[in-house]
Amino acid sequence: MSPTDLHVVVPAGGSGTRLWPLSRAANPKFLHALTGTDRSLLQATFDRLEPLSTPERLLVVTGVAHATSVARQLPELPERNILVEPFARDSCAAIALAAAVIEERAPGAVMASFAADHLITDTRAFQEVVGHAVEGAAEGLLMTIGITPTRPETGYGYLRCSEPARPGVRQAVLEFREKPTAEVAAEYLGSGSYLWNASMFLWRTDVFLAELAARRPDVHDPVREIARAWDTERQEAVLGQLWPTVPKVAVEYAVMEPAAAEGLVATVPGDFGWHDIGDFETVGELLGREVEGARIVEVGPQGAPVLVVDGTGVIAVSCAPRVIATLGVRDLIVVDTQDAVLVCHRDRAQDIKRLTELLRERGHTAHV
Amino acid sequence: MSPTDLHVVVPAGGSGTRLWPLSRAANPKFLHALTGTDRSLLQATFDRLEPLSTPERLLVVTGVAHATSVARQLPELPERNILVEPFARDSCAAIALAAAVIEERAPGAVMASFAADHLITDTRAFQEVVGHAVEGAAEGLLMTIGITPTRPETGYGYLRCSEPARPGVRQAVLEFREKPTAEVAAEYLGSGSYLWNASMFLWRTDVFLAELAARRPDVHDPVREIARAWDTERQEAVLGQLWPTVPKVAVEYAVMEPAAAEGLVATVPGDFGWHDIGDFETVGELLGREVEGARIVEVGPQGAPVLVVDGTGVIAVSCAPRVIATLGVRDLIVVDTQDAVLVCHRDRAQDIKRLTELLRERGHTAHV
């Protein structure tokens, strides 16, 4: 197949609560320029994928709250390729909807799905790995691209492979594993046979939909019916009627795990500078500049200085044209936005979600 | 004398750099509602002093940058009682100007001078002590009101008295002492003969001006000439010509210390809940409410919550309608204002001035 025959799907959802107050339910991280350039994560994802496909074959699945932002950030994307979910139904529904719509438009197409909020530094290596994975997908496998782990990360799920991973060499995936403990993560890293699951999937739409039909008809049947009405005047009515009936389930759990157990899943390990922009530690590491013992990250409109005096281990994220000044503090994350400021110990960066929960509980939904 | 014969002077200057970013050169602390009510420190000072005098006998000495704010915050104050310095010339010049203007308007009057940015909780006790001090001033002494110390404070100057202080009982001041070390401050507290110098002075204007003429003619002579032109059409010309020649010196150094050495200074010790709103520790202690292990202070427009989760020893000062959220931090001062946010270890609260110096050095004068 020619590379431009590939259909690409980008599920753009999730509010990124570990990046609050930068990332918001109404303005999530994929819309922010967390890329080191003025392009948003979503735009950088588009830039990376567009050469693998064409705008006509690239679909974004997103929620009603973000449809207009997606449309404006990606003016090259045809409107009919922005699939808007009335409300979130987890990853299986989102990916299945895209697969079913593609199947209607181009039966038996190879599709690939990539998150909207990941950063990849080596685009050439990425494209090469995708090329290998496309071959497996065309042969009828459910393909993933697994990331060669560089540390015993406890924040990601893992793929267990049949043998130690070699970049670019396809092999079977035996199991999907949830986020491990630190001890287990260290074992995974040592064994060499585990890869990070970056939710990168490639398959023929007919193969995936057949697997889905066999395992989860409760997802498959309404989604196929919605897809048949898509691009017609019946779209809204059918979507409104059937979408609420679609169960919320992750695609790993619904399809990939059982399929792996039956030997239908393979992976191509990749090593192309992949980063999940999931927390402020990563934001500081990737996008910060070292100033006076601190990592300073500037996102969006600037115009006032960030001062760190006698600080160590400070990550300061400036998202508004205001002064941030710290004096004599250590191991803190300070994030300043237009309407909220966060001061968090670095040891607690994974618990920021607790703050958004509290804000919701107390009725301050505008700030979540 | 009747209490309303007293003339009262309020020097309203200084930028309060230890309260940055709340206090600014252009919007200093005395203009802020750091009183637990919606009255500013200046307004609360006026409210406290007005019963001791009348608005016609109350003068505010301030700088050009704050004259309009003073005029608007104190609409009861006659315009001619706002003495505007073209630029700051330290406390001796400010107080001497007021004394000389009062001497022109009411020769031999008793005047009292009180800072614009102090808080006093027991107004009745304060007024009683002032009454005692007025008696000494009428007799021709240079009077001070010394504050009975409650802790070995290193942030204030001290008065050394002739004997252990008894509230309300007048006695001689032997010496003015600069801010002491912690060790020396503990000695002072133990001896009982030291009082805090709160820069509260009372004297007959003719007595003070004669002392000033004898000791500092370089201050006295131009100030008297300016005062003679005050309230006339020559005011601006004479002020513009002579004010730049007035030396910068503190009134304690220029007059009170040498006068004390000659037995001309006395004090009435006072104990009326006096507080210098000088740093965020004091602001937190006096104006904060205890919430979730933190002292939360709200100044000015509010509308968004302050969340302190798993925090200890946090002082959070909210001066803007924005969320402040802290997670897992201890012993921090967090101050949020419209255009700047400060995160400072409590051990470093006395060094905040360093930040304003840095901002000036780097040209960010709008934020100082």
XYZ file of C-alpha atoms in Angstrom:
736
model
C 0.000 0.000 0.000
C 1.045 3.605 -0.518
C 1.623 5.532 2.713
C -1.182 7.929 1.855
C -3.625 4.997 1.873
C -3.302 4.921 5.660
C -6.216 6.331 7.635
C -5.213 7.985 10.878
C -7.402 8.529 13.929
C -6.584 10.909 16.780
C -8.804 10.552 19.848
C -8.645 13.972 21.500
C -10.225 13.722 24.924
C -9.378 13.718 28.604
C -8.864 16.753 30.771
C -5.312 16.118 31.984
C -6.050 16.715 35.665
C -2.423 16.136 36.677
C -1.662 19.290 34.701
C -4.238 21.452 36.485
C -4.486 24.489 36.491
C -2.814 24.601 33.070
C -5.033 21.868 31.632
C -8.763 22.311 32.167
C -11.877 20.346 31.391
C -12.836 23.184 29.028
C -9.309 23.729 27.725
C -7.419 20.444 28.003
C -3.734 19.925 27.506
C -3.894 18.808 23.866
C -5.023 22.323 22.950
C -1.990 23.929 24.681
C 1.396 24.706 23.152
C 3.250 22.190 25.321
C 5.599 21.372 22.485
C 8.436 23.857 22.781
C 6.986 25.709 19.793
C 3.825 27.737 19.324
C 2.005 24.650 17.991
C -0.343 22.866 20.376
C 0.093 19.182 21.199
C -2.831 18.480 18.862
C -1.280 20.544 16.062
C 2.097 18.875 16.556
C 0.336 15.504 16.381
C -1.298 16.575 13.118
C 2.046 17.810 11.732
C 3.630 14.455 12.553
C 0.836 12.322 11.090
C -0.115 14.329 8.024
C 2.905 13.026 5.994
C 1.815 9.446 6.811
C -1.635 10.060 5.398
C -3.572 13.046 4.026
C -5.939 15.480 5.764
C -8.793 13.691 3.963
C -7.849 10.427 5.688
C -7.135 11.913 9.114
C -9.950 11.849 11.690
C -10.120 13.488 15.091
C -12.615 12.115 17.625
C -13.413 14.684 20.273
C -16.119 15.978 22.605
C -18.663 18.719 22.040
C -16.700 21.038 24.362
C -13.628 20.929 22.124
C -15.003 20.539 18.599
C -14.701 24.226 17.743
C -11.180 24.491 19.157
C -10.123 21.429 17.157
C -11.691 22.899 14.004
C -9.825 26.190 14.470
C -6.505 24.656 15.425
C -6.573 22.314 12.399
C -8.005 24.375 9.530
C -6.659 21.827 7.002
C -8.884 19.099 8.457
C -12.167 18.569 6.542
C -15.147 19.236 8.815
C -16.570 15.781 8.197
C -13.369 14.334 9.685
C -14.052 15.833 13.106
C -16.165 13.176 14.784
C -17.915 14.789 17.735
C -19.055 12.573 20.580
C -22.116 13.920 22.436
C -20.330 12.883 25.627
C -17.306 10.745 26.439
C -17.776 6.958 26.300
C -14.126 5.921 26.909
C -11.586 4.824 24.338
C -13.274 1.750 22.888
C -16.349 3.712 21.755
C -14.239 6.570 20.339
C -11.907 4.303 18.371
C -14.724 1.999 17.268
C -16.722 4.951 15.951
C -13.743 6.091 13.896
C -13.074 2.554 12.653
C -16.702 2.100 11.643
C -16.870 5.470 9.847
C -13.655 4.643 7.956
C -15.036 1.192 7.105
C -18.091 2.903 5.569
C -15.907 5.288 3.568
C -13.132 2.831 2.609
C -13.931 -0.815 3.419
C -10.957 -2.844 4.647
C -8.725 0.213 5.071
C -5.711 0.151 7.332
C -6.146 2.634 10.161
C -3.810 3.831 12.889
C -4.771 5.542 16.139
C -2.494 7.919 18.064
C -3.140 10.074 21.128
C -3.467 13.847 20.708
C -1.260 14.739 23.668
C 2.012 12.903 23.151
C 5.303 14.394 22.048
C 7.696 12.625 19.683
C 11.115 14.093 19.064
C 12.391 11.752 16.304
C 9.687 11.951 13.653
C 11.718 10.056 11.055
C 12.223 7.039 13.363
C 8.538 7.195 14.281
C 7.456 7.090 10.652
C 9.714 4.125 9.996
C 8.216 2.144 12.880
C 4.713 3.023 11.696
C 5.655 1.652 8.288
C 6.595 -1.721 9.840
C 3.400 -1.786 11.899
C 1.288 -1.025 8.822
C 2.663 -4.195 7.216
C 1.458 -6.288 10.152
C -1.926 -4.571 10.101
C -2.320 -5.227 6.375
C -1.645 -8.924 7.096
C -4.619 -8.963 9.479
C -2.961 -8.508 12.871
C -4.039 -6.067 15.572
C -0.801 -4.077 15.806
C 0.537 -1.870 18.542
C 3.650 0.234 18.694
C 5.334 -0.327 22.040
C 7.814 2.155 23.462
C 11.200 0.860 24.613
C 11.171 1.790 28.331
C 13.965 4.001 29.624
C 13.055 3.933 33.331
C 10.900 1.883 35.749
C 7.869 4.081 35.115
C 4.790 3.392 37.246
C 2.540 5.805 35.366
C 2.080 3.745 32.173
C 0.632 0.381 31.227
C 2.999 -2.233 29.708
C 2.955 -4.778 26.880
C 4.495 -8.173 27.646
C 6.254 -9.460 24.527
C 7.257 -12.950 23.529
C 10.957 -12.134 23.684
C 13.292 -9.229 24.504
C 12.323 -6.322 22.291
C 14.433 -5.172 19.339
C 13.468 -1.830 17.829
C 11.687 -2.180 14.508
C 11.346 -5.982 14.737
C 7.786 -7.231 14.932
C 6.847 -9.762 17.599
C 3.819 -11.123 19.407
C 2.224 -9.348 22.366
C 1.307 -11.932 25.001
C -0.365 -9.636 27.503
C -1.426 -6.101 28.356
C -0.417 -5.125 31.902
C -1.846 -2.317 34.020
C 0.321 0.377 35.654
C 2.754 -1.560 37.888
C 4.213 -0.884 41.329
C 7.759 0.495 41.419
C 9.140 -2.944 42.237
C 7.299 -4.629 39.388
C 8.244 -1.800 37.003
C 11.916 -2.420 37.838
C 11.469 -6.137 37.013
C 9.809 -5.244 33.706
C 12.656 -2.920 32.809
C 15.265 -5.551 33.712
C 13.638 -8.321 31.680
C 13.762 -6.420 28.376
C 10.523 -8.091 27.275
C 8.182 -5.307 28.356
C 7.282 -2.207 26.399
C 5.319 0.882 27.390
C 1.801 0.883 26.040
C 1.425 4.273 24.359
C -2.051 3.478 23.005
C -0.770 3.397 19.434
C -2.878 0.917 17.474
C -2.907 -0.123 13.809
C -5.269 -2.569 12.117
C -7.553 -3.158 9.195
C -10.942 -1.701 10.085
C -12.710 -4.897 9.007
C -10.437 -7.002 11.230
C -10.887 -4.762 14.256
C -14.645 -4.489 13.826
C -14.970 -8.273 13.487
C -13.020 -8.724 16.741
C -15.203 -6.088 18.406
C -18.378 -7.740 17.117
C -17.269 -11.093 18.501
C -16.248 -9.775 21.926
C -18.348 -6.694 22.577
C -21.487 -6.608 20.415
C -22.883 -4.070 22.919
C -20.279 -1.628 21.650
C -20.058 -2.864 18.070
C -23.727 -2.923 17.093
C -24.771 0.650 18.016
C -21.472 2.063 16.750
C -21.867 0.333 13.363
C -25.431 1.639 13.083
C -24.266 5.156 13.950
C -21.488 4.870 11.346
C -23.938 3.805 8.654
C -25.963 6.967 9.356
C -22.807 9.152 9.449
C -22.376 11.504 6.506
C -26.204 11.360 6.024
C -29.086 13.508 7.240
C -29.879 10.792 9.799
C -26.517 11.211 11.607
C -27.689 13.387 14.478
C -30.869 11.443 15.185
C -29.154 8.051 15.236
C -26.217 9.360 17.262
C -28.565 10.921 19.807
C -30.566 7.733 20.091
C -27.790 5.128 20.225
C -24.693 6.841 21.695
C -26.102 6.836 25.258
C -26.442 3.041 25.025
C -22.748 2.444 24.241
C -20.917 1.035 27.285
C -17.871 2.858 28.680
C -14.859 0.602 28.328
C -11.207 0.953 27.377
C -10.183 -0.545 24.059
C -7.345 -2.455 25.732
C -9.774 -4.184 28.052
C -12.543 -4.750 25.510
C -10.518 -5.975 22.553
C -6.727 -5.954 22.832
C -6.269 -8.042 25.971
C -8.521 -10.934 24.910
C -7.130 -10.757 21.360
C -3.548 -10.894 22.716
C -4.437 -14.030 24.672
C -5.438 -15.600 21.351
C -2.227 -14.573 19.573
C -3.823 -11.937 17.371
C -1.814 -8.971 18.656
C 1.710 -8.021 17.626
C 3.921 -5.024 18.256
C 6.781 -3.166 16.646
C 8.984 -1.750 19.398
C 9.887 1.869 18.829
C 12.505 4.231 20.142
C 11.767 7.676 18.779
C 11.801 10.101 21.718
C 8.242 9.488 22.808
C 6.847 11.449 25.769
C 3.477 11.473 27.410
C 3.040 15.103 28.524
C 1.213 13.865 31.576
C 2.553 15.788 34.556
C 4.572 18.859 35.480
C 7.722 16.799 36.057
C 7.668 15.866 32.370
C 6.700 19.380 31.323
C 9.638 20.785 33.299
C 12.077 18.207 31.984
C 11.094 18.524 28.328
C 10.047 22.125 27.941
C 11.850 23.922 30.744
C 15.004 25.953 30.588
C 17.473 25.844 33.470
C 17.592 29.216 35.226
C 19.055 29.797 38.688
C 18.587 26.194 39.811
C 15.045 25.969 38.495
C 13.281 24.642 35.430
C 11.276 27.489 33.974
C 8.538 26.738 31.466
C 6.753 29.477 29.582
C 3.458 28.638 27.891
C 1.314 31.195 26.149
C 1.451 34.975 26.578
C 4.478 36.152 28.540
C 5.771 39.573 29.495
C 6.813 39.385 33.134
C 9.822 37.654 34.622
C 10.109 34.441 36.604
C 12.497 34.958 39.533
C 13.845 32.029 41.528
C 16.111 33.247 44.326
C 17.943 30.695 46.488
C 15.734 27.921 45.163
C 16.546 24.302 44.396
C 14.455 21.838 42.457
C 11.831 24.405 41.522
C 9.646 23.854 38.462
C 7.950 27.135 37.565
C 5.329 27.098 34.827
C 4.254 30.524 33.658
C 1.050 30.612 31.604
C 0.092 34.249 32.115
C 1.871 37.590 31.748
C 2.488 37.901 35.494
C 5.557 37.841 37.720
C 6.343 34.557 39.457
C 8.840 35.086 42.274
C 10.079 32.384 44.625
C 12.453 32.884 47.529
C 14.245 30.176 49.473
C 12.041 27.259 48.456
C 12.911 23.738 47.299
C 11.279 20.901 45.372
C 8.178 22.845 44.457
C 6.021 23.042 41.382
C 4.568 26.533 40.898
C 2.069 26.994 38.095
C 0.560 30.376 37.372
C -2.415 30.770 35.054
C -4.891 33.551 34.387
C -7.337 32.493 37.100
C -5.535 30.041 39.358
C -2.154 29.425 40.927
C -0.833 26.058 42.101
C 1.955 25.475 44.606
C 2.667 21.759 44.929
C 5.472 19.737 46.448
C 7.164 17.687 43.710
C 6.512 14.503 45.661
C 2.798 15.177 45.295
C 2.632 15.900 41.562
C 0.626 12.723 40.950
C -2.082 13.832 43.404
C -3.028 17.131 41.769
C -6.262 15.488 40.671
C -7.332 15.741 44.334
C -7.463 19.528 43.976
C -9.750 19.379 40.952
C -11.983 16.948 42.832
C -12.176 19.345 45.777
C -12.980 22.265 43.490
C -15.788 20.251 41.916
C -17.131 19.130 45.304
C -17.267 22.751 46.430
C -19.013 23.949 43.297
C -16.091 25.811 41.715
C -16.550 24.062 38.383
C -15.398 27.091 36.384
C -11.909 26.565 37.777
C -11.647 22.831 36.997
C -5.927 72.002 76.543
C -9.032 70.479 74.997
C -8.340 67.235 73.067
C -9.461 68.874 69.832
C -6.652 71.430 70.174
C -4.200 68.667 69.279
C -2.761 68.749 65.774
C -2.070 65.323 64.327
C 0.381 64.452 61.577
C 0.409 61.192 59.642
C 3.489 60.636 57.477
C 2.273 58.279 54.752
C 5.288 57.055 52.834
C 7.430 53.987 52.297
C 6.685 51.178 49.909
C 6.603 48.234 52.342
C 8.909 46.007 50.341
C 8.609 43.148 52.843
C 4.967 42.987 51.786
C 5.676 42.733 48.062
C 3.786 41.923 45.819
C 0.824 43.132 47.893
C 2.500 46.441 48.736
C 3.937 48.352 45.779
C 5.846 51.551 45.291
C 2.799 52.861 43.423
C 0.272 51.279 45.792
C 1.905 50.927 49.207
C 0.571 49.036 52.178
C -1.052 52.004 53.914
C -3.554 52.214 51.041
C -4.573 48.528 51.452
C -7.330 47.119 53.634
C -4.937 45.261 55.928
C -7.137 45.934 58.925
C -9.603 43.074 59.015
C -12.269 45.466 57.697
C -12.742 47.174 54.350
C -10.922 50.294 55.655
C -7.319 50.764 54.574
C -4.530 51.131 57.132
C -4.543 54.865 56.370
C -8.302 55.093 56.850
C -8.131 53.110 60.084
C -5.398 55.481 61.268
C -7.649 58.429 60.443
C -10.600 56.787 62.236
C -8.433 56.307 65.338
C -6.994 59.823 65.358
C -9.984 61.888 64.290
C -11.578 61.744 67.816
C -8.286 63.090 69.273
C -8.357 66.086 66.954
C -10.513 67.295 64.063
C -10.106 66.844 60.302
C -9.066 70.525 60.157
C -6.131 69.784 62.499
C -5.106 66.497 60.894
C -2.331 66.570 58.286
C -1.096 63.795 56.024
C 2.404 64.114 54.543
C 2.766 61.973 51.454
C 4.464 61.712 48.069
C 3.222 62.854 44.677
C 2.516 59.232 43.700
C -0.011 58.807 46.516
C -1.584 62.246 46.924
C -4.668 61.424 44.880
C -5.196 58.086 46.610
C -4.913 59.785 50.004
C -7.384 62.462 48.919
C -9.908 59.865 47.779
C -9.484 57.555 50.749
C -9.942 60.449 53.206
C -12.663 62.665 51.710
C -13.157 64.368 55.117
C -9.597 65.709 55.048
C -9.314 69.320 53.795
C -7.167 69.502 50.663
C -4.771 71.956 52.244
C -4.016 69.337 54.923
C -2.489 66.940 52.415
C 1.149 68.023 52.308
C 2.671 66.613 49.147
C 6.435 66.111 49.030
C 7.906 66.366 45.514
C 10.049 63.360 46.441
C 10.866 61.539 49.668
C 13.439 63.178 51.982
C 13.173 60.731 54.937
C 11.247 61.224 58.169
C 12.944 64.333 59.549
C 12.028 66.455 56.530
C 8.446 65.127 56.413
C 7.764 65.716 60.104
C 9.587 69.059 60.134
C 7.520 70.287 57.194
C 4.311 69.385 59.010
C 5.559 70.987 62.243
C 6.540 74.171 60.440
C 3.209 74.405 58.575
C 1.317 73.889 61.850
C 3.535 76.505 63.530
C 2.510 78.979 60.786
C -1.159 78.157 61.237
C -1.224 77.837 65.052
C 1.993 78.971 66.741
C 3.041 76.880 69.748
C 0.478 74.165 69.034
C 0.910 70.653 70.383
C 1.306 68.183 67.565
C 1.462 64.401 67.499
C 2.847 62.208 64.704
C 1.727 58.642 64.026
C 2.571 56.245 61.199
C -0.049 55.506 58.541
C 0.519 51.754 58.505
C 0.176 50.587 62.097
C -2.746 48.728 63.598
C -4.025 49.367 67.121
C -6.666 47.092 68.586
C -7.425 48.935 71.864
C -8.309 52.445 70.736
C -9.526 53.541 74.173
C -6.224 52.631 75.875
C -4.366 54.343 73.024
C -6.305 57.563 73.480
C -5.613 57.522 77.217
C -1.863 57.170 76.676
C -1.935 59.957 74.099
C -3.631 62.160 76.695
C -0.747 61.571 79.139
C 1.824 62.264 76.434
C 0.072 65.493 75.421
C 0.569 66.749 78.988
C 4.336 66.198 78.721
C 4.430 67.862 75.300
C 2.535 70.903 76.610
C 5.185 71.174 79.352
C 7.887 71.463 76.678
C 9.212 67.929 76.452
C 9.807 65.944 73.259
C 7.475 63.052 73.987
C 7.321 59.558 72.552
C 4.894 56.753 73.166
C 6.863 53.543 73.656
C 5.278 50.154 73.187
C 5.631 47.601 75.989
C 7.476 44.751 74.214
C 5.861 41.322 74.160
C 8.683 39.372 72.500
C 12.423 39.792 71.726
C 11.682 41.459 68.384
C 14.672 42.214 66.159
C 12.687 44.172 63.585
C 12.104 47.338 65.642
C 14.218 50.043 67.271
C 14.036 50.415 71.061
C 13.854 53.230 73.623
C 16.010 52.838 76.732
C 14.152 54.263 79.713
C 15.411 55.424 83.053
C 13.623 52.687 84.943
C 11.400 49.647 84.273
C 8.407 50.848 82.330
C 4.930 51.129 83.832
C 2.081 51.677 81.373
C 0.758 55.226 81.458
C 3.550 56.548 83.732
C 5.811 59.147 82.148
C 9.573 58.741 82.425
C 12.773 59.897 80.784
C 14.133 58.312 77.597
C 17.901 57.959 77.948
C 18.681 56.569 74.530
C 17.309 55.489 71.156
C 18.649 52.091 70.099
C 18.736 50.620 66.587
C 17.253 47.203 65.704
C 19.099 44.731 67.967
C 20.380 41.202 67.447
C 18.231 38.392 68.839
C 20.511 38.064 71.860
C 20.422 41.767 72.655
C 16.652 41.891 72.082
C 16.244 39.128 74.694
C 18.295 41.204 77.174
C 16.149 44.253 76.466
C 12.974 42.268 77.044
C 14.329 40.830 80.305
C 15.406 44.189 81.724
C 11.952 45.751 81.517
C 13.510 49.158 80.801
C 13.260 49.007 77.025
C 10.264 49.904 74.904
C 9.630 49.488 71.221
C 10.021 52.690 69.252
C 6.828 52.965 67.221
C 7.740 56.426 65.860
C 4.964 58.070 67.848
C 6.066 61.589 68.715
C 4.343 64.488 70.499
C 5.706 67.970 71.105
C 4.986 71.660 70.861
C 5.863 72.743 67.327
C 7.906 75.698 68.651
C 9.915 73.384 70.933
C 10.613 70.856 68.194
C 11.527 73.496 65.623
C 13.906 75.192 68.092
C 15.644 71.836 68.702
C 15.804 71.240 64.963
C 17.205 74.737 64.332
C 19.919 74.150 66.932
C 20.942 70.715 65.702
C 20.100 70.605 61.993
C 19.795 74.099 60.498
C 20.315 72.442 57.093
C 16.905 70.834 57.547
C 15.275 73.553 59.607
C 16.005 76.616 57.507
C 14.678 75.500 54.098
C 11.689 73.762 55.713
C 10.729 76.916 57.633
C 10.996 78.966 54.471
C 8.834 76.464 52.596
C 6.289 76.564 55.434
C 6.117 80.367 55.322
C 5.262 80.140 51.615
C 2.735 77.329 52.219
C -0.915 78.286 51.789
C 0.260 81.143 49.470
C 0.714 81.456 45.725
C 4.503 81.098 46.260
C 4.176 77.562 47.678
C 5.049 75.613 44.527
C 7.988 77.820 43.525
C 9.603 77.809 46.965
C 9.001 74.077 47.423
C 10.521 73.341 44.026
C 13.537 75.483 44.790
C 14.296 74.425 48.358
C 13.016 70.870 48.826
C 15.878 69.335 46.796
C 18.348 70.959 49.228
C 16.851 69.299 52.341
C 19.099 66.482 53.590
C 17.732 62.943 53.964
C 17.857 61.978 57.617
C 15.653 60.156 60.111
C 14.055 62.273 62.823
C 15.359 59.923 65.523
C 18.933 60.461 64.366
C 18.659 64.191 63.650
C 16.763 65.321 66.754
C 15.530 62.681 69.183
C 18.813 60.902 69.961
C 20.815 64.043 70.742
C 17.843 65.532 72.628
C 17.495 62.335 74.689
C 21.167 62.584 75.644
C 20.373 66.031 77.048
C 17.358 64.853 79.051
C 14.749 66.517 76.834
C 12.923 63.343 75.772
C 10.320 61.464 77.782
C 7.958 58.622 77.063
C 4.631 57.256 78.183
C 4.720 53.463 77.856
C 1.655 52.099 76.177
C 0.000 48.707 75.897
C -2.886 48.983 73.479
C -2.547 46.153 70.966
C -0.110 47.915 68.684
C 1.067 46.139 65.515
C 3.382 47.177 62.754
C 1.902 45.535 59.663
C 5.408 45.016 58.354
C 5.612 41.474 57.025
C 3.459 38.538 55.991
C 4.029 36.755 59.313
C 2.224 39.624 61.040
C -0.415 39.829 58.314
C -1.109 36.104 58.687
C -1.197 36.250 62.480
C -3.442 39.302 62.716
C -5.667 39.074 59.681
C -5.664 35.383 58.796
C -8.254 32.771 59.560
C -7.199 29.227 60.356
C -8.292 26.846 57.607
C -6.939 23.331 57.109
C -3.662 24.038 58.925
C -3.083 27.320 57.122
C -3.589 31.010 57.810
C -5.666 32.389 54.981
C -5.822 36.135 54.454
C -8.197 37.695 51.972
C -7.548 41.270 50.878
C -9.573 43.032 48.223
C -11.828 41.431 45.610
C -12.409 37.738 46.202
C -14.485 35.130 44.431
C -12.356 32.019 44.145
C -11.354 29.594 46.857
C -8.038 29.087 48.628
C -7.329 25.370 48.965
C -4.595 24.067 51.248
C -4.375 20.289 51.050
C -1.947 18.425 53.337
C -0.208 21.679 54.190
C 1.357 22.837 57.457
C 2.458 26.333 58.352
C 1.133 27.853 55.137
C 0.277 31.552 55.005
C -1.845 32.216 51.920
C -2.656 35.805 51.057
C -5.267 36.209 48.351
C -5.485 39.670 46.806
C -7.176 38.765 43.533
C -10.266 36.779 42.539
C -8.232 33.715 41.583
C -7.849 30.204 42.962
C -4.844 29.554 45.187
C -4.251 25.831 45.619
C -1.390 24.276 47.564
C -0.671 20.585 47.896
C 1.721 18.958 50.345
C 3.770 22.050 51.199
C 4.972 23.403 54.545
C 6.170 26.712 56.011
C 5.424 28.728 52.889
C 4.071 32.181 52.276
C 2.004 32.331 49.083
C 0.772 35.735 47.963
C -1.349 36.123 44.880
C -2.040 39.515 43.341
C -3.391 40.688 40.003
C -0.005 40.775 38.276
C 2.430 38.844 40.468
C 2.625 35.759 42.638
C 5.111 35.186 45.457
C 6.110 31.834 46.935
C 8.493 32.350 49.852
C 9.790 30.142 52.637
C 8.693 31.573 55.988
C 12.318 31.687 57.143
C 13.009 34.145 54.320
C 10.130 36.585 54.855
C 12.539 39.351 55.888
C 14.439 39.064 52.584
C 11.562 39.730 50.206
C 13.094 43.125 49.500
C 15.743 41.223 47.521
C 13.077 40.340 44.953
C 12.034 43.949 44.461
C 15.685 44.912 44.077
C 16.124 42.243 41.412
C 13.008 43.376 39.574
C 14.321 46.946 39.571
C 17.776 45.855 38.408
C 16.209 43.982 35.501
C 13.999 46.885 34.492
C 10.660 45.476 35.627
C 9.776 48.623 37.555
C 6.051 48.267 36.851
C 6.036 45.208 39.083
C 7.865 46.750 42.047
